[in-house]
XYZ file of C-alpha atoms in Angstrom:
108
model
C 69.674 -2.184 57.411
C 67.611 -2.502 54.489
C 65.593 0.703 53.630
C 62.612 -1.479 52.634
C 62.846 -3.209 56.020
C 63.061 0.258 57.920
C 60.239 1.568 55.976
C 58.159 -1.176 56.990
C 59.087 -0.974 60.456
C 58.328 2.852 60.453
C 55.058 2.310 58.902
C 54.245 -0.350 61.492
C 54.880 2.223 64.170
C 52.922 5.051 62.879
C 49.814 2.533 62.335
C 50.033 1.406 65.685
C 49.985 5.019 67.250
C 47.009 5.688 65.064
C 45.233 2.694 66.497
C 46.328 3.827 69.984
C 44.809 7.184 69.511
C 41.737 5.688 67.780
C 41.141 3.338 70.755
C 41.638 6.264 73.232
C 39.153 8.256 71.313
C 36.736 5.449 71.221
C 37.081 4.981 74.844
C 36.396 8.741 75.519
C 33.212 8.362 73.386
C 32.025 5.397 75.489
C 32.608 7.174 78.434
C 30.490 10.042 77.335
C 27.681 8.151 76.158
C 27.785 6.279 79.442
C 27.390 9.739 81.211
C 24.609 10.979 78.929
C 22.633 7.752 79.632
C 22.990 8.209 83.285
C 21.822 11.708 82.956
C 18.586 10.503 81.042
C 18.101 7.942 83.821
C 18.305 10.646 86.372
C 15.835 12.738 84.334
C 13.411 9.787 83.971
C 13.380 9.274 87.649
C 12.861 12.999 88.699
C 9.892 13.197 86.107
C 7.898 10.161 87.473
C 5.992 9.833 90.481
C 7.826 6.406 91.689
C 9.522 5.310 94.755
C 13.271 4.904 94.602
C 13.062 1.158 95.459
C 10.530 0.724 92.522
C 12.614 2.670 90.147
C 15.816 0.707 91.165
C 13.919 -2.681 90.325
C 12.827 -1.383 87.180
C 16.322 -0.374 86.056
C 17.871 -3.690 87.274
C 15.143 -5.624 85.031
C 16.070 -3.202 82.121
C 19.827 -3.955 82.518
C 19.127 -7.672 82.771
C 17.305 -7.336 79.361
C 20.025 -5.441 77.709
C 22.546 -8.232 79.060
C 20.514 -10.862 77.898
C 19.936 -9.320 74.289
C 23.842 -8.609 74.142
C 24.471 -12.512 75.095
C 21.933 -13.531 72.259
C 23.602 -11.238 69.738
C 27.018 -12.566 70.668
C 25.881 -16.065 70.680
C 24.256 -15.705 66.990
C 27.647 -14.316 65.993
C 29.327 -17.146 67.456
C 26.813 -19.633 65.732
C 27.237 -17.891 62.365
C 30.844 -18.018 62.494
C 30.760 -21.591 63.669
C 28.419 -22.344 60.635
C 30.564 -20.775 58.135
C 33.686 -22.698 59.448
C 31.688 -26.004 59.134
C 30.797 -25.061 55.697
C 34.307 -24.511 54.691
C 35.473 -27.641 56.474
C 32.853 -29.545 54.899
C 33.825 -28.400 51.337
C 37.491 -29.111 51.880
C 36.734 -32.524 53.076
C 34.205 -33.108 50.139
C 37.211 -32.044 47.694
C 39.854 -34.397 49.476
C 37.328 -37.260 49.080
C 36.644 -36.523 45.505
C 40.220 -36.291 44.728
C 41.069 -39.532 46.590
C 38.266 -41.353 44.619
C 39.673 -40.055 41.246
C 43.004 -41.374 42.117
C 41.559 -44.715 43.041
C 39.653 -44.807 39.857
C 42.807 -43.959 37.782
C 44.615 -46.609 39.480
C 42.002 -49.123 38.575
């Protein structure tokens, strides 16, 4: 095979391996973060004078709020992406319309 082709394949393989390593490292960091958060939660519980049931309710409410915030962020990103796509589509449609008008005017 062509040397350039083989070099391309080799480079792809190296990049894929790097991606796998980075994804693994990212997952390890996320796991570590979760463990640290859980430790902080336990410390919070132990340092307060609150019943376990009340503490669990408080944590559930906190988790719900986090989920809502995350969903809102995702919705905002989707909306921004949608808006940018609509703008691009509008611009393209507008240009096509202008080109068509110009051609019609030239014919007349």
